[in-house]
Amino acid sequence: MSRKISYSKALLEAQDYLLKTYKEVYVMGLGVPDPKGIFGTTLGLQEKYGSERVFDIPLSENAMTGVALGSAISGMRPILTHQRVDFALVAMEQMVNQAAKWHFMFGGKMKAPMVIRMIIGRGWGQGPQHSQVLHNWFAHIPGLKVVMPVSPRDAKGMLISAVNDENPVIFLEHRWLYDLEDYVEESSFSVELDTCNLLRKGKDITLIGVSYSVVDCLEADKTLREIGINSDVIDLKSIRPLDMKTIISSVKKTGNVIIVDSGHVFSGISAEISASIYEELHGVLKKPPKRIGLPDYPTPTSTSLSDGYYPVKGDIIRATFEILDIKDKIFENENLNRRLDQPNKFFEGPF
Amino acid sequence: MMLKQLYLDMLRIRMIEQSIAERYNEQEMRCPVHLSIGQEAPAVGVCAALTKTDRAFSGHRSHAHYLAKGGNLASMLAEIYGKETGCSKGRGGSMHLCDLDAGFVGATPIVGSTVPIAVGAALSIKLKKEEAISVIFLGDGAMETGVVQESLNFASIRKIPVLFVCENNLYSVYSPLSVRQPINRSLCDIAAAHGIKTFLTKENDVEDIYTKSKKARQLILNKQQPVFIEIPTYRWLEHCGPNFDNDIGYRTQEEYIEKREADLLEKYIETLEIKELNKITSKIEDEIKIAFKFAKSSSFPNSKSAGDFVYA
Ligand SMILES: Cc1ncc(C[n+]2csc(CCOP(=O)(O)OP(=O)(O)O)c2C)c(N)n1
Ligand SMILES: [Mg+2]
């Protein structure tokens, strides 16, 4: 049975199922059992499964990541949650030097099946140290899997797959997705960690979105369809491994591509994708790929600066016009009735 | 230092924080605010023992530290309003305060992360043989980070002139100490185990905090060694934001009431003549009004300057 639930409810259901089904699974992180329960994604789990398996941790991200790893190589399946990727940067060493390489550096003798959930993304005045989107760092590291589900269904299915995977999985959740609702099966199911989703089909251009940018791509696609431009819209739900097959076959068809990242453009996944497309489809591409994402400076706090910081649907539409050489149409940004660091016009802080 | 002045400084900070809380719903201060109401005594007591050239650092809950160190009120409010006239030119907001003229070097909200930076500032004081100390305000939660342990160790072995001020308000967000730290080990024990001299003050008692801070500063300067002070205190409002949150269930209303009833500032205020109190509060109110006017009427940073300051 499928019913409409939110992204956060989907994550909660996945963890509920995992805790119920596998005795090796445990869930920990700052604030996991608190009244807010990580945007509702861990609410009630401690009451149901006990504080041995669902627990708060000291403010010790680095050590606790090592603890997760140590337990993973010893047969457990930890889900470690960080309320922001920015906080988890103090645990980069454990993730990059240790977890990512444990299997490799001991000649495959041990496995590190662990999931690290981290929240990314923008918000009202979060500023330089509370809103980064850093999948591109993790994507650089062999040994890590890096996923960024966008739909509630993928959130549930991919978390189940991530916990069942034999490798460390970096699971990145954009904070603006938690309230997004869609149909999700009530039963448990898994969704692959190594494919992307072709969400819309069209022959004119390929729009590739990363995490929340997929929402922007879909909106742009809707407007473009109204004027007869049809796009392939790809939700890049896995960053590593990267499903280049789906991307290549789409771009082969359309000959044009725009990649929209929710992180910085410079040295990011959009560069990797562009280069790979060029390597395979040189001669097929009608125009050079375009890349859209965050500009090359940290997130400013002031709204006067953050309004220009985030790409909007209009940027995608205008880039499409440019690529398709459409000169007789202009698209002015719509009045959103909100600032760009507000998920919706009802949001009133404080964080 | 007269005790009265300490209390008036606390009153000023409380009124400023309350004025932020009152106006927060106007939706013009568009950044998270971690207010210091209830925790004015540590800020005021410690900073009264410092000189202007002493350097101070803090974390996410830094308004009181900034103000007590002499940070400019108008630039703090302008920063919270995201204005170009803000102390960080609107780039940082409430969690990124600084006022170099006042010796408040910086506050950033990654818990524990400013602790080694304060130690580094103290190292430079030592190397340059300045007559000053560096002070770092941290919370009970920060004591759980590795970087704080590493900083304590380094400060101890190299005899760094730094004062660690640990405000123990019993919580890290909604997590009580009991789920984070062993009950039979105090915060002072941690510093002491690193060979650092420690002081434990009376709860939220500005006079005691001031006296011990003064003594600590002398020790740091005379003996060239770090000192650690633990100050039991209590935050009144929610972890982040302008409201009370005792109803959501992570702490009890009884605990909150007990702490509030023990509040020495409120007791002190009761001892003042009404006329005098009115004079004092209306002076502070005027100051606040002018500062808010400045903050609200200042202009926003020009969007063309968004990429400034990435590199020096
Ligand atoms: C490294 C890191 N982890 C988590 C957070 C989220 N966070 C912000 S404030 C806070 C609580 C800190 O508690 P404490 O140090 O006791 O300070 P208090 O808020 O009580 O003043 C937490 C967990 C953070 N900012 N940085
Ligand atoms: Mg605390």
XYZ file of C-alpha atoms and ligand atoms in Angstrom:
690
model
C 0.000 0.000 0.000
C 1.306 3.396 -0.975
C 0.346 6.633 0.723
C 1.562 10.200 0.771
C 4.106 10.842 3.499
C 6.846 13.361 4.104
C 10.544 12.846 3.484
C 11.175 12.914 7.233
C 8.445 10.346 7.897
C 9.978 8.173 5.189
C 13.343 8.278 6.920
C 11.681 7.484 10.226
C 9.911 4.468 8.706
C 13.152 3.219 7.209
C 14.926 3.345 10.552
C 11.983 1.806 12.329
C 12.068 -1.082 9.867
C 15.847 -1.458 10.119
C 15.860 -1.464 13.922
C 13.017 -3.947 13.977
C 14.553 -6.272 11.409
C 18.267 -6.265 12.137
C 19.605 -6.560 15.656
C 22.959 -5.197 14.393
C 21.454 -1.823 13.589
C 21.720 0.995 16.075
C 21.088 4.717 15.769
C 23.078 7.461 17.434
C 23.745 11.151 17.100
C 23.457 14.480 18.882
C 19.791 15.069 19.570
C 18.565 11.734 18.199
C 16.190 11.097 21.137
C 15.400 14.765 21.868
C 11.933 16.287 21.433
C 12.705 17.489 17.905
C 14.174 14.122 16.827
C 16.320 15.325 13.904
C 13.508 16.980 11.942
C 11.197 14.205 13.091
C 13.289 11.464 11.499
C 14.122 9.719 14.789
C 11.016 10.555 16.837
C 9.878 7.749 19.100
C 12.664 5.339 18.151
C 14.289 5.367 21.578
C 10.955 4.708 23.261
C 10.399 1.776 20.928
C 13.859 0.219 20.771
C 15.474 1.335 24.011
C 18.439 3.499 24.856
C 20.911 0.693 24.168
C 20.185 0.927 20.461
C 18.966 4.495 20.012
C 20.938 7.109 21.863
C 22.213 10.625 22.224
C 25.973 11.104 22.097
C 28.407 13.503 23.721
C 29.419 16.506 21.672
C 32.233 14.405 20.216
C 31.620 13.956 16.504
C 35.142 12.856 15.708
C 35.366 10.138 18.343
C 31.833 8.930 17.710
C 32.562 8.455 14.019
C 35.488 6.276 15.019
C 33.229 4.439 17.438
C 30.748 3.823 14.627
C 33.549 2.470 12.473
C 34.946 0.265 15.227
C 31.546 -1.265 15.786
C 30.927 -1.672 12.062
C 34.082 -3.704 11.525
C 32.959 -5.798 14.484
C 29.602 -6.761 13.079
C 27.296 -3.872 13.894
C 25.444 -1.636 11.430
C 25.502 1.877 12.880
C 23.501 4.827 11.642
C 25.259 7.958 12.866
C 23.460 11.260 12.426
C 24.918 14.755 12.338
C 22.578 17.722 12.423
C 24.734 19.578 9.953
C 27.527 18.537 7.662
C 29.437 21.532 9.016
C 29.596 19.934 12.477
C 30.799 16.650 11.036
C 33.825 18.308 9.498
C 35.620 17.677 12.772
C 35.133 13.985 11.969
C 36.565 14.200 8.468
C 39.655 12.277 9.498
C 37.652 9.262 10.645
C 35.515 9.303 7.538
C 38.252 9.869 4.976
C 41.361 8.230 6.396
C 39.785 5.437 8.373
C 36.280 4.405 7.317
C 36.799 4.927 3.592
C 39.997 2.895 3.529
C 39.536 0.219 6.175
C 38.482 -2.459 3.722
C 41.241 -1.546 1.267
C 44.173 -1.070 3.566
C 43.796 -4.459 5.218
C 43.533 -6.282 1.939
C 39.771 -6.737 2.087
C 39.831 -8.629 5.380
C 37.294 -6.374 7.078
C 34.225 -4.425 6.034
C 32.897 -1.138 7.374
C 29.133 -1.116 6.794
C 28.108 2.170 8.344
C 25.795 5.010 7.423
C 26.550 8.615 8.244
C 23.506 10.825 7.819
C 24.327 14.491 7.516
C 22.090 17.450 6.941
C 23.053 19.949 4.301
C 21.613 23.101 2.894
C 20.483 26.546 3.242
C 18.317 28.339 5.699
C 17.434 31.598 7.150
C 20.625 33.388 8.142
C 22.549 30.190 8.777
C 25.629 31.775 7.315
C 29.146 30.555 6.656
C 29.340 27.645 9.127
C 25.812 26.231 9.183
C 24.659 25.737 5.610
C 27.347 24.131 3.519
C 26.652 21.498 0.893
C 29.768 19.355 0.744
C 28.960 16.173 -1.173
C 31.713 17.168 -3.557
C 34.349 16.642 -0.862
C 33.128 13.148 -0.076
C 32.733 12.308 -3.755
C 36.481 12.727 -4.112
C 37.215 9.822 -1.787
C 37.414 6.267 -3.099
C 35.867 3.888 -0.598
C 32.939 6.111 0.329
C 29.529 5.903 -1.245
C 27.789 9.256 -1.433
C 24.039 9.521 -1.889
C 21.575 12.411 -1.859
C 17.979 11.215 -2.101
C 15.419 13.812 -3.130
C 12.059 12.022 -3.107
C 10.523 10.585 0.065
C 10.418 7.181 -1.624
C 14.121 7.274 -2.398
C 14.861 8.522 1.122
C 13.249 5.415 2.585
C 14.523 2.912 0.054
C 18.025 4.301 -0.076
C 18.442 4.389 3.691
C 17.460 0.733 3.792
C 19.953 -0.020 1.019
C 22.640 2.061 2.679
C 22.380 0.118 5.914
C 22.491 -3.153 3.988
C 25.495 -2.018 1.977
C 28.895 -3.387 2.997
C 30.610 0.027 2.760
C 30.543 3.371 4.526
C 27.713 5.395 3.002
C 27.567 9.169 3.262
C 23.852 9.953 3.291
C 23.172 13.646 2.684
C 19.766 15.145 3.396
C 18.919 18.667 2.304
C 16.994 20.358 5.105
C 14.425 21.752 2.732
C 13.323 18.288 1.711
C 11.984 17.118 5.080
C 8.479 18.422 4.505
C 8.258 17.304 0.901
C 5.442 14.761 0.511
C 4.993 11.993 -1.990
C 3.788 8.426 -2.350
C 5.805 5.821 -0.488
C 5.013 2.159 0.044
C 4.173 1.190 3.564
C 6.157 -2.041 3.296
C 9.930 -2.100 3.243
C 11.786 -1.938 -0.043
C 15.177 -0.911 -1.267
C 16.313 1.591 -3.859
C 19.726 1.231 -5.513
C 22.626 3.416 -4.438
C 24.289 3.505 -7.835
C 21.715 4.820 -10.265
C 20.123 8.112 -11.072
C 16.477 8.758 -11.839
C 15.199 9.920 -15.185
C 12.230 11.907 -13.910
C 10.995 13.586 -17.091
C 11.583 12.813 -20.723
C 12.246 15.228 -23.545
C 14.399 15.543 -26.597
C 15.699 19.109 -26.366
C 18.011 19.239 -23.381
C 19.138 17.263 -20.333
C 18.750 18.947 -16.947
C 20.670 17.241 -14.164
C 19.899 18.214 -10.580
C 21.760 17.437 -7.381
C 19.752 17.150 -4.162
C 17.415 20.139 -3.721
C 18.373 21.445 -7.175
C 16.236 18.661 -8.610
C 13.201 20.565 -7.328
C 14.401 23.659 -9.208
C 15.009 21.592 -12.356
C 11.490 20.164 -12.222
C 10.005 23.628 -11.872
C 12.076 24.911 -14.755
C 11.041 21.930 -16.846
C 7.381 22.647 -16.179
C 7.688 26.206 -17.417
C 9.801 25.172 -20.399
C 7.247 22.559 -21.467
C 4.592 25.257 -21.608
C 6.586 26.897 -24.377
C 7.389 23.678 -26.171
C 10.817 22.866 -24.813
C 11.052 19.332 -23.468
C 13.811 18.210 -21.174
C 15.148 15.004 -19.805
C 15.288 15.747 -16.072
C 17.729 13.617 -14.142
C 17.766 13.346 -10.375
C 21.355 12.524 -9.525
C 20.512 10.689 -6.358
C 23.924 9.006 -6.184
C 27.090 11.023 -6.445
C 29.467 8.121 -5.956
C 29.148 5.729 -7.658
C 28.028 7.968 -10.490
C 25.592 6.542 -13.012
C 27.200 7.963 -16.140
C 25.398 5.422 -18.317
C 22.008 7.050 -17.820
C 23.504 10.509 -18.229
C 25.360 9.622 -21.412
C 22.362 8.011 -23.023
C 20.264 11.066 -22.237
C 22.808 13.557 -23.552
C 23.354 11.420 -26.614
C 19.685 11.963 -27.356
C 19.421 15.655 -26.470
C 22.906 16.898 -27.358
C 22.611 19.539 -24.643
C 23.088 19.505 -20.904
C 22.838 21.741 -17.857
C 24.039 20.497 -14.483
C 22.587 22.194 -11.436
C 24.439 21.585 -8.189
C 23.239 22.655 -4.754
C 26.872 23.084 -3.741
C 29.723 25.158 -5.136
C 30.372 24.842 -8.844
C 34.135 25.082 -8.598
C 35.781 21.684 -8.516
C 32.436 19.985 -8.009
C 30.496 17.046 -9.419
C 29.271 19.216 -12.294
C 32.859 19.423 -13.523
C 33.243 15.661 -13.275
C 30.040 15.072 -15.202
C 30.902 17.659 -17.862
C 34.312 16.158 -18.397
C 32.946 12.628 -18.645
C 30.284 13.708 -21.109
C 32.892 15.429 -23.219
C 35.148 12.392 -23.161
C 32.348 10.190 -24.462
C 30.246 12.497 -26.551
C 32.672 14.874 -28.171
C 31.098 15.649 -31.513
C 27.609 14.734 -30.322
C 27.310 17.687 -27.984
C 25.651 20.574 -29.752
C 26.792 23.174 -27.234
C 29.248 23.122 -24.320
C 27.633 21.932 -21.073
C 26.482 24.631 -18.660
C 26.975 24.468 -14.932
C 24.867 26.208 -12.319
C 25.457 26.170 -8.564
C 26.685 28.199 -5.647
C 29.111 31.025 -6.378
C 32.712 30.924 -5.291
C 32.351 32.430 -1.834
C 31.015 31.249 1.542
C 27.340 31.565 2.448
C 26.694 35.111 3.614
C 24.248 35.615 6.460
C 22.606 38.866 5.427
C 19.559 38.330 3.214
C 20.680 41.089 0.892
C 23.615 38.849 0.018
C 22.028 35.418 0.307
C 19.248 36.365 -2.129
C 21.792 36.375 -4.915
C 23.557 33.312 -3.608
C 21.122 30.591 -4.552
C 20.282 29.647 -8.119
C 16.583 29.730 -8.994
C 14.445 28.175 -11.671
C 14.879 31.303 -13.801
C 18.624 30.700 -13.987
C 17.968 27.247 -15.424
C 15.417 28.564 -17.895
C 17.691 31.344 -19.107
C 20.601 28.930 -19.447
C 18.333 26.673 -21.508
C 17.402 29.587 -23.787
C 21.059 30.345 -24.260
C 21.998 26.801 -25.117
C 19.075 26.376 -27.491
C 19.762 29.764 -29.033
C 16.310 31.032 -28.191
C 16.473 34.804 -28.542
C 12.814 35.767 -28.802
C 11.894 34.739 -25.280
C 12.838 36.217 -21.968
C 12.119 34.868 -18.526
C 11.988 37.218 -15.577
C 12.328 35.682 -12.128
C 8.955 35.275 -10.512
C 8.075 36.996 -7.298
C 8.298 34.147 -4.810
C 6.837 36.070 -1.871
C 9.765 34.864 0.134
C 13.485 35.411 0.416
C 15.744 32.772 -1.012
C 16.909 31.540 2.371
C 13.310 30.748 3.345
C 11.920 27.343 2.406
C 8.432 28.826 2.243
C 6.855 32.139 3.037
C 5.565 30.902 6.386
C 8.998 30.113 7.763
C 9.804 32.408 10.669
C 13.038 31.074 12.155
C 14.853 30.734 14.419
C 16.712 28.006 12.544
C 34.893 47.222 41.178
C 31.677 47.958 42.945
C 29.207 45.121 43.215
C 26.502 47.520 42.142
C 28.230 48.186 38.833
C 28.457 44.458 38.175
C 24.735 44.089 38.664
C 23.957 47.078 36.497
C 26.118 45.654 33.724
C 24.183 42.420 34.027
C 20.904 44.296 33.944
C 21.977 46.097 30.779
C 22.812 42.827 29.038
C 19.575 41.232 30.161
C 17.560 44.157 28.872
C 19.388 44.061 25.549
C 18.761 40.343 25.145
C 15.136 40.796 26.119
C 14.766 43.544 23.575
C 16.103 41.192 20.902
C 13.664 38.497 21.994
C 10.766 40.954 21.902
C 11.541 42.163 18.409
C 12.569 38.824 16.961
C 9.103 38.084 15.636
C 9.216 41.170 13.468
C 11.200 38.874 11.162
C 13.908 41.415 10.532
C 16.627 39.696 12.535
C 16.956 36.840 10.114
C 19.488 34.591 11.749
C 19.517 32.111 14.620
C 20.036 33.818 18.007
C 21.297 31.985 21.086
C 20.316 34.354 23.838
C 22.212 34.699 27.111
C 19.349 35.565 29.438
C 20.070 33.936 32.792
C 23.767 33.683 31.996
C 24.796 37.318 32.396
C 26.811 36.759 35.575
C 29.624 34.707 34.017
C 30.108 37.226 31.213
C 30.058 40.264 33.470
C 32.000 38.763 36.359
C 34.822 37.527 34.143
C 35.057 40.554 31.872
C 35.128 42.960 34.821
C 38.385 41.303 35.804
C 39.909 41.879 32.368
C 41.576 44.857 30.754
C 40.780 46.158 27.323
C 43.901 44.595 25.833
C 42.993 41.143 27.108
C 41.565 39.127 24.252
C 38.240 37.306 24.467
C 36.748 34.563 22.287
C 33.415 32.792 22.407
C 31.075 30.399 20.613
C 27.476 30.339 19.473
C 26.054 31.983 22.612
C 28.232 35.070 22.610
C 26.086 38.195 22.949
C 26.751 38.581 26.679
C 30.471 37.957 26.322
C 30.750 40.473 23.514
C 28.826 43.112 25.425
C 30.557 42.517 28.743
C 33.937 42.805 27.053
C 32.860 46.239 25.824
C 31.707 45.303 22.343
C 29.729 48.005 20.568
C 25.986 47.452 20.987
C 24.906 49.180 17.798
C 27.293 47.151 15.640
C 26.134 43.947 17.300
C 22.498 44.693 16.573
C 23.320 45.815 13.050
C 25.091 42.497 12.546
C 22.037 40.594 13.715
C 19.956 42.671 11.282
C 22.364 41.697 8.501
C 23.530 45.253 7.859
C 26.724 46.600 6.342
C 27.353 48.533 9.576
C 27.344 45.290 11.553
C 30.493 44.217 13.337
C 31.071 41.566 10.646
C 29.478 43.622 7.859
C 26.404 41.407 7.797
C 28.376 38.406 6.601
C 28.126 36.524 9.882
C 25.060 37.405 11.938
C 24.482 36.680 15.595
C 26.841 33.717 15.694
C 29.842 35.603 14.309
C 30.473 38.623 16.513
C 33.698 40.561 16.846
C 34.837 43.934 18.119
C 38.589 44.271 17.895
C 38.644 47.686 19.617
C 37.113 46.067 22.665
C 39.419 43.049 22.543
C 36.592 40.731 21.571
C 38.406 38.898 18.812
C 35.782 36.517 17.603
C 32.980 34.074 18.191
C 32.000 31.262 15.850
C 29.404 28.529 16.333
C 31.216 25.253 15.700
C 31.294 24.060 19.301
C 34.802 23.882 20.737
C 36.466 25.290 17.660
C 37.378 28.705 19.048
C 39.095 27.159 22.069
C 42.439 26.374 20.365
C 42.231 29.694 18.540
C 42.088 31.500 21.879
C 45.044 29.435 23.013
C 46.895 30.522 19.884
C 46.149 34.152 20.638
C 47.550 33.559 24.108
C 50.639 31.961 22.602
C 51.240 35.149 20.640
C 50.792 37.187 23.816
C 53.421 35.031 25.450
C 55.850 35.176 22.542
C 55.489 38.941 22.294
C 55.773 39.253 26.075
C 52.616 41.360 26.320
C 50.970 42.115 29.639
C 47.658 40.505 28.740
C 45.742 37.261 28.761
C 43.421 35.502 26.374
C 40.020 34.306 27.557
C 37.829 31.672 25.993
C 34.185 31.222 26.938
C 32.922 27.699 26.363
C 29.976 25.603 27.474
C 29.666 22.277 29.247
C 28.997 20.663 25.874
C 32.250 21.941 24.425
C 34.144 20.025 27.106
C 33.200 16.837 25.265
C 35.109 17.750 22.135
C 38.534 16.416 21.392
C 39.834 19.802 20.416
C 39.212 21.173 23.904
C 41.182 18.332 25.465
C 44.012 18.953 23.039
C 43.929 22.666 23.796
C 44.010 22.124 27.563
C 46.966 19.799 27.186
C 48.929 22.178 24.997
C 48.143 25.202 27.170
C 49.355 23.250 30.166
C 52.663 22.003 28.747
C 53.608 25.319 27.150
C 52.363 27.454 30.066
C 50.037 29.524 27.917
C 48.450 32.665 29.443
C 44.886 31.648 28.758
C 41.786 31.617 30.925
C 39.271 28.891 30.110
C 35.820 29.966 31.291
C 33.402 27.081 31.230
C 29.747 27.975 31.696
C 27.973 24.902 32.903
C 24.276 25.427 32.187
C 23.533 21.684 32.428
C 22.419 21.288 28.807
C 23.686 20.991 25.312
C 20.628 21.925 23.261
C 18.051 19.462 24.718
C 20.555 16.951 26.047
C 21.166 16.990 29.790
C 24.647 16.438 31.191
C 23.611 13.003 32.429
C 23.482 11.516 28.915
C 26.765 13.125 27.928
C 29.180 13.014 30.846
C 29.877 10.819 33.885
C 28.180 12.115 37.029
C 31.158 11.458 39.272
C 33.548 13.628 37.310
C 33.307 17.429 37.321
C 34.306 19.765 34.530
C 37.075 21.115 36.756
C 38.399 17.559 37.117
C 39.076 17.486 33.391
C 41.238 20.597 33.462
C 42.906 19.530 36.692
C 43.854 16.235 35.097
C 45.775 18.262 32.533
C 47.689 19.892 35.348
C 45.749 23.141 35.091
C 44.778 25.223 38.127
C 40.998 25.332 38.492
C 38.368 27.424 40.249
C 34.747 26.483 40.763
C 32.543 29.516 41.382
C 29.281 29.785 43.233
C 26.260 29.382 40.992
C 25.611 32.442 38.856
C 27.103 34.669 41.564
C 28.686 37.645 39.867
C 30.631 38.747 42.920
C 32.254 35.360 43.372
C 32.873 35.028 39.647
C 34.540 38.423 39.573
C 36.738 37.703 42.592
C 37.890 34.366 41.242
C 38.461 35.727 37.757
C 40.610 38.502 39.144
C 42.639 35.995 41.067
C 42.894 33.793 38.001
C 44.144 36.651 35.869
C 46.838 37.479 38.396
C 47.917 33.862 38.517
C 48.075 33.652 34.752
C 50.193 36.780 34.520
C 52.449 36.119 37.499
C 53.054 32.446 36.985
C 52.555 32.274 33.219
C 50.166 29.365 33.420
C 46.646 28.657 32.209
C 43.656 28.676 34.563
C 40.260 27.031 34.202
C 37.099 28.393 35.824
C 33.839 26.487 35.950
C 30.741 28.607 36.452
C 27.431 26.880 37.186
C 24.680 28.862 35.475
C 21.341 28.395 33.708
C 19.809 29.477 30.416
C 16.257 30.712 30.689
C 15.053 30.701 27.111
C 15.109 27.985 24.483
C 18.513 26.893 23.188
C 18.080 29.023 20.097
C 15.407 31.647 19.622
C 13.279 34.075 21.622
C 10.857 31.747 23.399
C 10.568 29.644 26.513
C 10.631 25.929 25.799
C 10.169 24.181 29.122
C 6.985 22.675 27.761
C 8.651 20.455 25.164
C 9.847 18.060 27.784
C 13.619 18.037 28.027
C 13.710 19.871 31.342
C 11.153 20.440 34.010
C 9.242 23.579 34.805
C 10.157 22.994 38.476
C 13.851 23.097 37.695
C 13.387 26.278 35.701
C 11.400 27.972 38.456
C 13.905 26.957 41.068
C 16.720 28.489 39.018
C 14.784 31.641 38.331
C 13.905 32.124 41.950
C 17.571 31.880 42.825
C 18.436 34.596 40.319
C 20.654 37.087 42.099
C 20.100 39.872 39.600
C 16.374 39.925 40.248
C 17.079 39.895 43.981
C 19.468 42.779 43.615
C 17.002 44.801 41.586
C 14.458 44.393 44.361
C 16.833 46.159 46.728
C 16.920 49.302 44.603
C 14.642 52.246 45.232
C 11.960 52.394 42.558
C 13.031 55.868 41.560
C 16.623 54.887 41.140
C 15.715 51.727 39.276
C 13.544 53.684 36.876
C 16.367 56.092 36.225
C 18.741 53.246 35.505
C 16.396 51.292 33.290
C 15.273 54.288 31.315
C 18.878 55.154 30.586
C 19.493 51.622 29.334
C 16.264 51.697 27.358
C 17.376 54.865 25.637
C 20.669 53.298 24.724
C 18.874 50.255 23.349
C 16.401 52.346 21.399
C 19.155 54.325 19.736
C 21.103 51.181 18.904
C 18.066 49.487 17.339
C 17.328 52.616 15.365
C 20.875 52.552 14.038
C 20.641 48.868 13.182
C 17.277 49.125 11.478
C 18.089 52.262 9.518
C 21.507 51.107 8.355
C 21.696 49.826 4.824
C 22.153 46.252 3.744
C 25.415 45.204 2.146
C 25.439 45.901 -1.568
C 24.738 42.650 -3.368
C 27.652 43.369 -5.687
C 30.001 43.039 -2.723
C 28.857 39.497 -1.938
C 32.149 37.971 -3.035
C 34.322 40.364 -1.007
C 36.607 39.152 1.769
C 37.121 35.636 0.482
C 40.814 36.383 0.210
C 42.841 39.066 1.954
C 30.874 20.583 16.482
C 29.453 20.950 16.693
N 28.551 20.001 16.962
C 27.254 20.324 17.176
C 26.842 21.623 17.106
C 25.371 21.977 17.362
N 25.271 22.726 18.606
C 25.236 24.070 18.644
S 25.215 24.668 20.182
C 25.216 23.127 20.846
C 25.172 22.934 22.317
C 26.416 23.299 22.961
O 26.270 23.155 24.324
P 27.167 23.962 25.318
O 28.589 23.928 24.851
O 26.899 23.447 26.669
O 26.670 25.467 25.165
P 25.218 26.084 25.528
O 24.406 26.034 24.303
O 24.653 25.308 26.634
O 25.484 27.493 25.883
C 25.249 22.164 19.854
C 25.248 20.719 20.071
C 27.811 22.586 16.778
N 27.487 23.885 16.654
N 29.103 22.239 16.602
Mg 25.502 24.013 28.023
